[in-house]
XYZ file of C-alpha atoms in Angstrom:
732
model
C 0.000 0.000 0.000
C 2.830 2.399 0.840
C 4.522 1.931 -2.514
C 1.251 2.486 -4.304
C 0.662 5.697 -2.360
C 4.128 6.981 -3.304
C 3.500 6.052 -6.911
C 0.208 7.906 -6.957
C 1.916 10.998 -5.561
C 4.024 11.153 -8.731
C 1.054 11.339 -11.087
C 1.275 13.777 -13.954
C -1.908 15.221 -15.401
C -1.895 14.797 -19.158
C -4.275 16.504 -21.550
C -4.408 14.016 -24.376
C -5.921 15.490 -27.567
C -8.186 13.311 -29.594
C -11.455 13.119 -31.464
C -14.370 10.772 -31.217
C -15.145 8.452 -34.061
C -18.021 9.549 -36.260
C -21.139 9.178 -34.141
C -23.342 6.349 -35.190
C -26.355 4.956 -33.380
C -25.468 1.576 -31.926
C -28.471 -0.684 -32.200
C -29.844 -0.742 -28.656
C -33.081 -2.012 -27.235
C -34.277 0.307 -24.442
C -36.757 -0.507 -21.715
C -37.774 0.759 -18.305
C -36.864 -1.301 -15.281
C -40.291 -2.202 -13.907
C -41.162 -0.436 -10.668
C -44.747 0.542 -11.488
C -45.754 4.136 -10.866
C -43.830 5.614 -7.985
C -44.664 9.305 -8.404
C -47.507 11.806 -8.205
C -49.954 11.600 -11.088
C -51.363 15.096 -10.917
C -54.213 14.824 -13.424
C -56.304 12.588 -15.686
C -58.234 13.799 -18.744
C -60.708 11.698 -20.752
C -61.875 12.726 -24.198
C -65.669 12.763 -23.822
C -66.383 11.786 -27.436
C -63.982 8.913 -28.096
C -64.042 5.726 -26.075
C -60.785 4.822 -24.378
C -58.951 8.077 -25.125
C -57.371 9.002 -21.801
C -54.301 11.021 -20.859
C -52.358 11.438 -17.622
C -50.027 14.193 -16.521
C -47.401 14.056 -13.789
C -45.561 16.584 -11.670
C -42.047 15.583 -12.779
C -42.406 12.633 -15.164
C -44.041 13.895 -18.345
C -47.377 12.880 -19.859
C -48.852 9.552 -20.970
C -51.647 8.253 -23.192
C -53.631 5.139 -22.269
C -53.630 2.347 -24.848
C -56.847 0.394 -24.271
C -55.978 -2.533 -26.513
C -52.589 -3.141 -24.872
C -53.809 -2.072 -21.411
C -50.642 0.002 -21.043
C -49.609 3.622 -20.805
C -47.535 5.172 -23.591
C -45.066 7.917 -22.544
C -45.274 10.998 -24.751
C -42.282 13.136 -23.779
C -39.246 10.828 -23.914
C -38.002 12.750 -26.972
C -37.205 15.746 -24.759
C -33.523 16.190 -24.017
C -31.111 17.997 -21.777
C -32.001 21.458 -23.088
C -35.529 20.876 -21.754
C -34.346 20.056 -18.261
C -36.908 21.723 -16.014
C -39.788 21.172 -18.423
C -40.685 17.561 -17.691
C -43.331 18.529 -15.172
C -46.727 19.031 -16.808
C -48.628 22.016 -15.442
C -51.781 21.228 -17.409
C -53.206 19.096 -20.213
C -56.051 19.926 -22.608
C -57.967 18.151 -25.389
C -59.910 19.531 -28.312
C -63.470 18.191 -27.997
C -64.073 18.770 -31.715
C -60.889 16.958 -32.822
C -59.714 13.955 -30.762
C -56.306 14.006 -32.453
C -55.388 17.350 -30.911
C -53.535 17.441 -27.605
C -52.005 20.362 -25.705
C -49.490 20.242 -22.841
C -48.282 23.136 -20.701
C -44.820 21.992 -19.583
C -42.579 23.596 -16.989
C -41.660 22.277 -13.566
C -40.436 25.009 -11.220
C -40.925 28.701 -10.479
C -37.575 29.245 -8.767
C -34.533 30.899 -10.288
C -33.229 27.636 -11.764
C -36.546 26.849 -13.444
C -36.926 27.335 -17.189
C -39.649 29.346 -18.884
C -42.655 27.254 -19.788
C -43.599 25.881 -23.189
C -46.942 24.974 -24.755
C -46.604 21.689 -26.653
C -49.264 21.108 -29.275
C -49.892 17.894 -31.165
C -52.235 16.990 -34.013
C -51.504 13.241 -33.750
C -52.282 12.421 -30.101
C -48.777 13.087 -28.894
C -46.771 11.194 -31.515
C -45.166 14.505 -32.500
C -45.295 18.023 -31.100
C -44.800 21.626 -32.088
C -43.821 24.070 -29.379
C -44.577 27.654 -28.397
C -42.461 29.218 -25.634
C -44.070 31.606 -23.158
C -42.147 34.325 -21.300
C -42.742 33.055 -17.767
C -42.370 29.928 -15.668
C -44.874 27.188 -14.997
C -45.179 25.094 -11.824
C -45.748 21.441 -12.684
C -44.126 20.457 -9.374
C -45.270 23.410 -7.270
C -48.154 23.821 -4.839
C -51.574 23.334 -6.395
C -50.202 21.047 -9.081
C -53.188 18.744 -8.699
C -55.614 21.596 -9.444
C -57.045 22.088 -12.880
C -57.256 22.004 -15.635
C -55.585 25.395 -16.111
C -55.381 24.901 -19.873
C -58.655 24.631 -21.816
C -59.748 24.401 -25.456
C -63.003 26.020 -26.556
C -65.337 23.062 -27.255
C -67.081 24.986 -30.028
C -64.023 26.522 -31.687
C -60.780 24.578 -31.344
C -58.720 27.567 -32.418
C -59.388 29.248 -29.060
C -57.441 28.233 -25.954
C -57.215 29.818 -22.511
C -54.407 29.210 -20.029
C -54.608 30.231 -16.377
C -51.116 30.928 -15.078
C -49.704 31.086 -11.581
C -48.353 34.623 -11.515
C -49.026 36.123 -14.943
C -52.798 36.183 -15.242
C -54.965 34.647 -17.962
C -53.551 34.044 -21.459
C -55.362 33.407 -24.740
C -54.586 31.850 -28.112
C -56.749 32.257 -31.207
C -54.646 30.077 -33.514
C -54.686 26.638 -31.819
C -51.837 27.451 -29.442
C -49.310 28.806 -31.941
C -49.283 32.295 -30.394
C -50.496 33.751 -27.101
C -51.423 37.076 -25.516
C -52.493 38.109 -22.041
C -56.189 38.711 -21.358
C -55.887 42.160 -19.836
C -59.426 42.229 -18.506
C -59.015 39.351 -16.057
C -59.296 40.373 -12.376
C -56.061 41.407 -10.667
C -56.615 38.927 -7.839
C -55.015 36.252 -10.056
C -51.686 38.016 -9.442
C -52.399 38.993 -5.839
C -50.520 37.560 -2.846
C -53.792 36.056 -1.630
C -53.445 33.612 -4.550
C -50.117 32.334 -3.184
C -49.610 29.355 -0.855
C -46.877 27.989 1.344
C -44.808 25.135 -0.043
C -42.045 23.273 1.748
C -40.203 26.460 2.692
C -41.836 29.606 1.362
C -44.870 31.176 -0.268
C -45.269 30.499 -3.998
C -47.916 31.724 -6.482
C -50.744 29.354 -7.356
C -52.858 31.809 -9.328
C -55.605 30.521 -11.612
C -56.486 26.935 -10.662
C -58.783 26.091 -13.582
C -60.534 27.400 -16.695
C -63.813 25.922 -17.998
C -65.866 26.726 -21.093
C -69.638 26.232 -20.963
C -70.282 24.214 -24.153
C -73.995 25.036 -24.180
C -73.364 28.722 -24.794
C -72.100 28.532 -28.364
C -72.388 26.797 -31.707
C -69.967 24.726 -33.747
C -67.347 27.011 -35.265
C -68.412 29.960 -33.116
C -66.395 30.767 -29.976
C -68.104 29.962 -26.688
C -69.450 33.005 -24.884
C -69.633 31.787 -21.281
C -66.338 30.891 -19.625
C -65.427 30.299 -15.956
C -62.099 30.605 -14.180
C -61.258 29.777 -10.570
C -58.498 31.562 -8.666
C -56.746 29.812 -5.781
C -57.690 32.311 -3.078
C -59.940 32.130 -0.030
C -61.456 35.440 -1.077
C -63.883 35.745 -4.017
C -62.505 33.051 -6.295
C -64.882 32.098 -9.133
C -65.207 34.467 -12.084
C -67.386 34.325 -15.191
C -67.226 35.901 -18.609
C -70.269 36.137 -20.873
C -68.404 37.627 -23.830
C -65.879 34.900 -24.595
C -63.305 36.007 -22.048
C -63.043 39.741 -22.663
C -64.660 40.919 -19.441
C -65.031 39.059 -16.150
C -67.231 39.333 -13.070
C -67.511 37.388 -9.795
C -70.163 34.683 -9.788
C -72.786 35.849 -7.255
C -73.576 33.864 -4.120
C -70.374 31.830 -4.153
C -68.773 30.476 -0.965
C -65.689 32.246 0.366
C -63.048 31.219 2.863
C -61.808 28.213 0.834
C -59.826 27.821 -2.402
C -61.371 26.045 -5.411
C -59.338 23.306 -7.066
C -61.591 21.546 -9.621
C -64.785 22.373 -11.509
C -66.748 19.858 -13.611
C -70.033 20.093 -15.500
C -72.900 17.607 -15.183
C -75.433 16.585 -17.829
C -77.959 19.141 -16.551
C -75.551 22.021 -17.098
C -74.726 22.462 -13.410
C -71.181 22.697 -12.082
C -69.559 20.818 -9.207
C -66.574 22.314 -7.378
C -64.140 20.925 -4.816
C -62.501 23.228 -2.266
C -59.678 23.207 0.271
C -58.262 25.768 2.653
C -54.940 25.224 0.859
C -54.328 24.121 -2.742
C -52.450 20.927 -1.781
C -50.611 18.710 -1.887
C -48.411 19.760 1.042
C -51.158 21.249 3.165
C -54.939 21.040 3.447
C -56.977 20.895 6.649
C -60.475 21.977 5.626
C -62.644 21.959 2.539
C -66.048 21.409 0.943
C -67.886 20.262 -2.178
C -70.438 22.619 -3.736
C -72.822 22.502 -6.700
C -73.545 25.624 -8.716
C -76.554 25.980 -11.009
C -76.165 28.861 -13.518
C -79.935 28.976 -13.841
C -80.560 31.526 -11.121
C -76.957 31.361 -9.832
C -77.967 28.957 -7.085
C -75.376 27.289 -4.830
C -75.787 24.091 -2.793
C -73.346 22.608 -0.287
C -73.119 18.841 -0.947
C -70.003 18.071 1.108
C -70.038 14.301 1.843
C -68.722 14.425 5.443
C -67.523 17.129 7.793
C -64.221 17.228 9.592
C -64.279 16.287 13.229
C -63.132 18.741 15.852
C -60.921 15.991 17.261
C -58.991 15.262 14.056
C -56.301 17.229 12.271
C -58.690 18.165 9.502
C -58.821 17.456 5.785
C -60.060 18.959 2.551
C -61.536 17.763 -0.731
C -59.250 17.008 -3.623
C -61.556 16.519 -6.581
C -65.101 15.772 -7.678
C -66.446 13.905 -10.728
C -69.878 13.109 -12.138
C -71.143 10.311 -14.351
C -71.510 11.511 -17.949
C -75.051 10.196 -18.494
C -76.390 10.421 -14.936
C -75.852 13.655 -12.998
C -77.053 12.015 -9.780
C -73.955 9.772 -9.620
C -71.103 11.772 -8.086
C -67.772 10.859 -6.500
C -65.508 13.073 -4.385
C -62.088 12.461 -2.813
C -60.824 13.544 0.577
C -57.389 15.138 0.757
C -54.797 14.785 3.538
C -57.219 12.912 5.765
C -54.610 10.949 7.645
C -56.944 9.727 10.361
C -58.394 7.252 9.808
C -57.430 7.448 6.112
C -58.257 9.196 2.872
C -61.338 7.913 1.067
C -63.587 8.369 -1.908
C -67.285 9.039 -1.347
C -69.997 8.077 -3.831
C -73.519 9.432 -4.130
C -76.368 7.998 -6.231
C -78.875 10.712 -5.387
C -77.208 13.928 -6.462
C -75.248 14.475 -3.264
C -77.986 14.065 -0.659
C -76.404 10.894 0.754
C -72.904 9.458 0.378
C -71.137 6.107 0.847
C -67.424 5.688 1.591
C -65.807 3.294 -0.902
C -62.608 2.105 0.747
C -64.118 0.269 3.750
C -65.698 -2.050 1.196
C -62.896 -2.198 -1.351
C -60.282 -4.728 -2.402
C -56.965 -3.673 -3.951
C -55.072 -5.886 -6.393
C -51.336 -5.354 -5.841
C -50.105 -8.062 -8.219
C -48.785 -5.637 -10.840
C -46.688 -3.757 -8.251
C -46.204 -5.722 -4.996
C -44.539 -2.771 -3.278
C -47.888 -0.926 -3.195
C -49.173 -3.286 -0.505
C -47.919 -0.906 2.156
C -48.536 2.347 0.255
C -51.801 3.983 1.265
C -53.827 5.990 -1.269
C -53.137 9.661 -0.657
C -52.901 12.944 -2.554
C -56.060 12.014 -4.457
C -56.023 15.302 -6.335
C -58.015 14.016 -9.307
C -60.723 11.398 -9.765
C -62.660 10.447 -12.885
C -65.584 8.337 -14.062
C -64.973 6.868 -17.508
C -67.505 8.650 -19.771
C -68.068 5.396 -21.701
C -67.989 2.904 -18.808
C -69.724 3.854 -15.568
C -68.165 0.814 -13.869
C -64.710 2.294 -14.259
C -63.607 4.860 -11.702
C -60.045 6.158 -11.554
C -58.177 8.071 -8.908
C -54.639 9.395 -8.742
C -52.310 9.150 -5.778
C -48.826 10.231 -4.829
C -47.558 6.976 -6.336
C -49.780 6.120 -9.319
C -53.271 5.452 -10.656
C -55.920 3.045 -9.373
C -58.915 1.986 -11.463
C -62.074 0.097 -10.533
C -63.927 -2.452 -12.627
C -67.295 -2.852 -10.884
C -68.786 0.390 -9.561
C -72.346 -0.701 -10.322
C -71.838 -3.985 -8.482
C -70.589 -1.964 -5.507
C -73.836 0.003 -5.584
C -75.639 -3.352 -5.308
C -73.611 -4.420 -2.261
C -70.454 -6.024 -3.686
C -66.890 -5.130 -2.743
C -65.315 -2.518 -5.009
C -62.418 -4.055 -6.982
C -59.407 -1.812 -7.689
C -56.350 -2.584 -9.789
C -53.122 -0.616 -10.035
C -53.117 0.441 -13.698
C -49.466 1.366 -14.133
C -48.148 -0.888 -16.914
C -45.690 1.225 -18.905
C -46.018 4.112 -16.436
C -42.712 4.763 -14.653
C -42.269 7.957 -12.657
C -39.615 7.254 -10.063
C -36.506 9.371 -9.456
C -33.477 7.058 -9.101
C -30.890 8.341 -6.630
C -28.432 5.418 -6.599
C -27.826 2.354 -8.782
C -25.531 -0.622 -8.317
C -24.882 -3.637 -10.535
C -22.774 -6.062 -8.492
C -20.807 -8.971 -10.002
C -22.902 -11.489 -8.045
C -26.549 -11.784 -7.043
C -29.236 -9.637 -8.654
C -28.139 -7.651 -11.679
C -29.557 -4.386 -10.329
C -30.048 -2.837 -6.893
C -31.588 0.616 -6.854
C -32.199 3.490 -4.477
C -35.080 5.839 -5.284
C -36.817 8.946 -4.080
C -40.025 8.427 -2.042
C -40.203 4.634 -2.533
C -36.832 3.642 -0.983
C -35.286 0.894 -3.110
C -35.472 -2.472 -4.841
C -33.527 -5.583 -5.736
C -34.385 -6.640 -9.283
C -33.872 -10.281 -10.171
C -36.135 -9.719 -13.183
C -35.905 -6.221 -14.658
C -39.280 -6.511 -16.381
C -41.283 -7.431 -13.273
C -42.104 -5.066 -10.424
C -40.624 -6.204 -7.101
C -41.197 -5.733 -3.398
C -39.166 -3.022 -1.677
C -36.138 -3.494 0.565
C -36.925 -5.486 3.701
C -35.890 -4.500 7.200
C -34.856 -0.861 7.463
C -36.880 1.349 5.140
C -36.206 4.976 4.246
C -38.295 7.435 2.276
C -35.320 8.009 -0.033
C -32.297 5.775 -0.506
C -29.730 8.311 -1.677
C -26.463 6.361 -1.737
C -25.679 2.683 -2.205
C -22.430 0.706 -2.321
C -21.223 -2.899 -2.391
C -17.886 -4.447 -1.425
C -15.778 -5.205 -4.498
C -14.570 -8.620 -3.258
C -17.676 -9.433 -1.205
C -20.525 -7.967 -3.284
C -23.279 -9.478 -1.148
C -22.213 -7.007 1.552
C -23.797 -3.619 0.937
C -24.345 -0.325 2.700
C -26.798 2.464 2.024
C -27.807 5.845 3.395
C -31.116 7.597 3.183
C -33.557 10.198 4.313
C -36.949 10.160 6.085
C -39.651 12.623 5.097
C -40.898 12.280 8.678
C -38.010 10.840 10.616
C -38.963 8.569 13.529
C -37.314 9.714 16.725
C -33.790 8.324 16.947
C -33.957 6.518 13.593
C -30.532 5.930 12.050
C -30.253 6.918 8.403
C -27.697 4.308 7.369
C -27.961 0.522 7.012
C -26.048 -2.580 5.926
C -26.954 -5.837 4.200
C -25.159 -9.166 3.838
C -27.560 -10.716 1.314
C -27.159 -8.477 -1.693
C -29.560 -5.789 -0.537
C -32.630 -7.898 0.111
C -32.741 -7.305 3.860
C -31.196 -4.462 5.801
C -30.094 -3.764 9.370
C -29.659 -0.248 10.708
C -26.176 0.936 11.617
C -25.619 1.022 15.351
C -25.401 4.815 15.088
C -24.768 7.540 12.548
C -22.033 10.184 12.407
C -22.360 13.038 14.904
C -22.882 15.711 12.250
C -24.943 16.081 9.107
C -28.469 15.078 8.164
C -28.165 11.484 7.000
C -28.311 10.686 3.275
C -25.176 12.047 1.606
C -22.707 9.584 0.069
C -21.304 6.279 1.357
C -18.735 3.783 0.099
C -17.556 0.381 1.303
C -14.095 -1.192 1.349
C -13.332 -4.075 -0.990
C -13.592 -6.582 1.865
C -16.816 -5.075 3.223
C -15.362 -4.170 6.611
C -14.935 -0.389 6.509
C -17.387 2.241 5.314
C -16.832 5.961 4.760
C -19.917 8.175 4.983
C -20.192 11.854 4.136
C -23.627 12.920 5.481
C -25.630 15.664 3.812
C -24.594 19.084 5.146
C -21.975 17.431 7.335
C -18.593 18.956 8.080
C -16.588 15.740 7.777
C -16.291 12.354 6.173
C -16.650 9.625 8.804
C -15.256 6.097 8.856
C -16.535 3.053 10.739
C -15.066 -0.435 11.030
C -18.069 -1.957 12.836
C -21.163 -0.821 10.906
C -21.727 2.278 12.971
C -20.621 1.098 16.372
C -17.998 3.839 16.364
C -17.297 6.689 13.964
C -14.115 8.709 13.571
C -13.474 11.663 11.261
C -11.412 11.030 8.152
C -8.288 13.163 7.880
C -7.066 15.086 4.866
C -10.296 15.501 2.872
C -12.355 18.632 2.132
C -16.005 18.220 3.049
C -17.073 18.445 -0.602
C -14.973 15.526 -1.839
C -16.577 12.401 -3.320
C -14.997 9.164 -2.052
C -14.980 5.651 -3.498
C -13.271 2.484 -2.350
C -10.921 0.489 -4.541
C -12.680 -2.668 -5.757
C -9.703 -4.961 -5.054
C -7.495 -3.567 -2.262
C -9.379 -2.932 0.974
C -6.791 -0.371 2.055
C -7.204 2.020 -0.865
C -9.765 4.783 -1.318
C -9.989 7.603 -3.855
C -11.304 11.099 -3.261
C -12.078 13.858 -5.761
C -13.219 17.384 -5.020
C -15.116 18.961 -7.911
C -14.904 22.391 -6.298
C -11.113 22.585 -6.344
C -10.378 19.873 -8.898
C -8.026 18.124 -6.473
C -7.463 14.385 -6.279
C -6.860 12.519 -3.016
C -5.810 8.950 -2.236
C -5.738 6.899 0.964
C -3.543 3.844 1.289
C -4.230 3.177 4.975
C -7.795 1.988 4.889
C -9.422 5.405 4.590
C -8.221 6.776 7.913
C -6.301 9.584 6.188
C -5.958 10.912 2.638
C -3.138 12.690 0.841
C -3.470 15.068 -2.057
C -2.092 13.819 -5.351
C -0.127 16.481 -7.213
C -2.222 16.344 -10.341
C -4.581 19.329 -10.368
C -7.280 19.249 -12.997
C -8.610 22.759 -12.527
C -11.725 24.114 -10.905
C -14.970 22.482 -12.018
C -17.544 24.019 -9.725
C -20.287 22.380 -7.707
C -23.031 22.469 -10.380
C -22.817 18.705 -10.795
C -21.435 16.109 -8.395
C -18.357 14.271 -9.599
C -18.348 10.467 -9.825
C -15.527 7.955 -9.326
C -15.749 4.479 -10.853
C -12.912 2.156 -9.703
C -11.781 -0.631 -12.022
C -13.640 -3.807 -11.024
C -10.553 -6.044 -11.233
C -7.423 -3.862 -11.017
C -6.215 -1.955 -8.004
C -5.098 1.649 -8.343
C -7.215 2.347 -11.416
C -10.400 4.388 -11.752
C -12.354 6.719 -14.023
C -13.628 10.082 -12.823
C -16.578 11.985 -14.271
C -15.263 15.522 -13.897
C -17.876 17.616 -15.679
C -16.254 20.219 -17.973
C -12.822 18.773 -17.222
C -13.930 15.666 -19.063
C -13.410 12.010 -18.241
C -10.260 11.376 -16.239
C -8.469 8.024 -16.170
C -6.458 7.262 -13.078
C -3.864 4.478 -13.282
C -0.572 3.781 -11.472
C 1.877 6.399 -12.649
C -0.479 8.662 -14.530
C -3.678 10.649 -14.549
C -4.856 11.499 -18.054
C -7.848 12.977 -19.736
C -9.669 10.470 -21.939
C -9.658 11.721 -25.549
C -12.719 13.209 -27.175
C -14.891 13.787 -24.101
C -15.682 17.486 -23.625
C -18.019 17.164 -20.661
C -19.140 14.173 -18.625
C -21.863 14.170 -16.006
C -21.984 10.443 -15.312
C -19.797 7.453 -16.132
C -20.312 3.714 -15.828
C -18.154 0.650 -16.397
C -19.409 -2.514 -18.102
C -18.162 -5.968 -18.933
C -15.520 -6.011 -21.694
C -15.908 -8.165 -24.774
C -12.902 -10.254 -23.716
C -11.648 -11.081 -20.255
C -8.769 -8.842 -19.268
C -9.674 -6.009 -21.633
C -10.520 -2.513 -20.410
C -14.122 -2.275 -19.189
C -16.657 -0.845 -21.592
C -17.052 2.865 -20.824
C -20.472 4.527 -20.824
C -20.767 8.282 -20.390
C -23.563 10.813 -20.407
C -22.193 14.144 -21.506
C -20.714 15.773 -24.575
C -18.409 14.067 -27.029
C -16.998 16.203 -29.835
C -19.625 18.832 -29.157
C -22.604 16.486 -29.230
C -24.610 15.736 -26.098
C -25.896 12.245 -25.461
C -25.220 8.814 -24.028
C -22.021 7.316 -25.426
C -20.156 4.017 -25.341
C -16.525 3.104 -25.893
C -15.156 -0.439 -26.146
C -11.500 0.578 -26.457
C -10.686 2.683 -23.387
C -12.062 5.863 -24.933
C -10.148 5.969 -28.219
C -13.429 5.753 -30.138
C -16.954 6.641 -29.028
C -20.382 6.009 -30.430
C -23.662 7.524 -29.348
C -26.229 4.968 -28.191
C -29.265 7.163 -27.545
C -31.123 8.899 -30.381
C -32.718 12.262 -31.042
C -36.103 10.547 -30.871
C -35.373 8.899 -27.512
C -33.574 11.116 -25.033
C -35.298 9.932 -21.871
C -36.673 13.299 -20.835
C -33.453 15.193 -20.190
C -30.780 14.503 -17.604
C -29.367 10.985 -17.395
C -27.910 10.117 -13.983
C -26.069 7.263 -12.289
C -24.874 5.579 -15.486
C -24.005 2.001 -14.511
C -22.638 -0.778 -16.692
C -23.386 -4.421 -15.974
C -20.216 -6.359 -14.994
C -21.667 -9.650 -16.266
C -23.434 -8.732 -19.526
C -21.379 -7.153 -22.278
C -22.975 -3.989 -23.569
C -25.738 -3.650 -20.986
C -26.122 -0.273 -19.314
C -28.476 1.126 -16.665
C -29.198 4.742 -15.804
C -31.632 6.923 -13.914
C -33.669 9.915 -15.072
C -35.340 12.994 -13.612
C -38.780 11.427 -13.321
C -38.988 8.655 -15.929
C -37.581 5.935 -13.740
C -34.691 3.555 -14.393
C -33.817 2.508 -17.929
C -31.712 -0.345 -19.196
C -30.344 -0.981 -22.649
C -29.029 -4.102 -24.366
C -27.386 -4.260 -27.782
C -29.795 -5.651 -30.335
């Protein structure tokens, strides 16, 4: 170990010029690793005039179209690439009632300074292709009130006319099927007022206009609709009506105040049903109501199914829906009713009496076994299939449930629900590992913890034993790959719960560390020595890296490392660890089991902390590793040298895969830029030649993270996305 450390100290940093081979698309077959759902489906929209035409939108994972014949969801936004990072959350979705081929998506995820301006995507072929119109402000597909809607609406009588209710910029209108937009200056100023803001995780954010609805009865085919409604997310006067096609607006008389509207739907008698909450959701809601409004005489009726108890923490109402051919059949969903649980209420008499569905419901978890311990929550949208009154659907924070026998329930049977998530993957992978033994893939994910996948095409049960909300770092021992460690985060941390764990069966069952380091907030990054006996953990927001030799029985600070350095263990020699600090561009090595590190005199220049660096040690050779160093490229560390791999301009993630022949250099996979082109690339010859293996038509929604080659299958690669789950690719 000492001689190796001295050798590493003599490294020279070499900038090796070179060019990638001409990019060609390697024939790859791409598929999602099956989790099944996993994220918040924020809205469902049926086309009322075509059977089976159904769309779903998500807060971070794009939009989908239901395929009735295949009984699967088809993703519609996988063509979006890195330049659209921040636009994979869908603020709203709208259909043209006069043309079922037309689809509109308002895409944009965040309002903060790193968020991108929103875009209206418009399709004339049900989402097979899109044209785009940028708007000069940000959308909030993953902000408060994201389950409200729909904010985007097409005039049912004249498909050229669209209205879009924004969060902070008022009401906008298009008269050319979404190609161009202008602000409706006459809309009330309350849409931009602070009363139409709500508190998120940390601060107040604008919610603005929650929905827009045209009254189809007040118009004729080819003539713009005259009567239009819009609801503002405020507990002041919130519902406004225009009788001149949206030019002038006035408050609807007699309306309830003190609660915010979230959804508004029309029944077959021309009346409107509205759901309300004291907050827009999903983070907060402790009160609410369901009302019916009859435009004939502007009459209002409170039809709230059940009232909150003074003893409970309160709840609101997420959404309301009505059967297309029978206005007396209504369903409504509670929201954030944690005690005893959220529920859906059903009325057969126009809201005079209601029955709770879940106490007499059965849930089929076969398609996604992990949902057995996931309770329905965040039911921000519910629907009754306009062509099949037996079929009810509701969204949750982790997917979509659909019933098959609503009428039988009305006659006394148990309601049957199935988790309809085939093809629908919305998880956010935070850590991936492909060990040389056991299951081919072990994954850590946001919100749903993690999985061991023996079969990549079949949804599995989650980790057993210790369970986190997020598993954020995962590592295995190079010479004992059944030994693993992981760190995580709890959304609501149980008192005293340790946020690190270990496994000796390849990640199937986990035991909590005896303790966690004395600083930081759990999560962070962890690595494990080649023999599985020493782990180094850098907790989130911690001041130090910490090492343990007894799975958390005792922790001691690591010497010689800056707090921002990424650390990985050598896969062969249990005494060697590598550290790289993207802030300073400095490389560090430990040859004494990770107790202390020394700087290697091979500076690579400042990179900055925009993207975390990655270190991938050689699976079979000690002292060798590859470093994803952002704009400093892909660095190759080997005894006696540190060189930049030719042709790679920028690398955000790197993975190593099985070589074609034993003893050859591992296959290199990188997500970044090669010769000025961004994409996912592969090299079979140590980086002398590269070929792109994604395509312009399939770019997985933007950022690719945690690129991981399979050490047992030549050519296979795994990676995570920003909301479209885990993907894997095999050469055709």
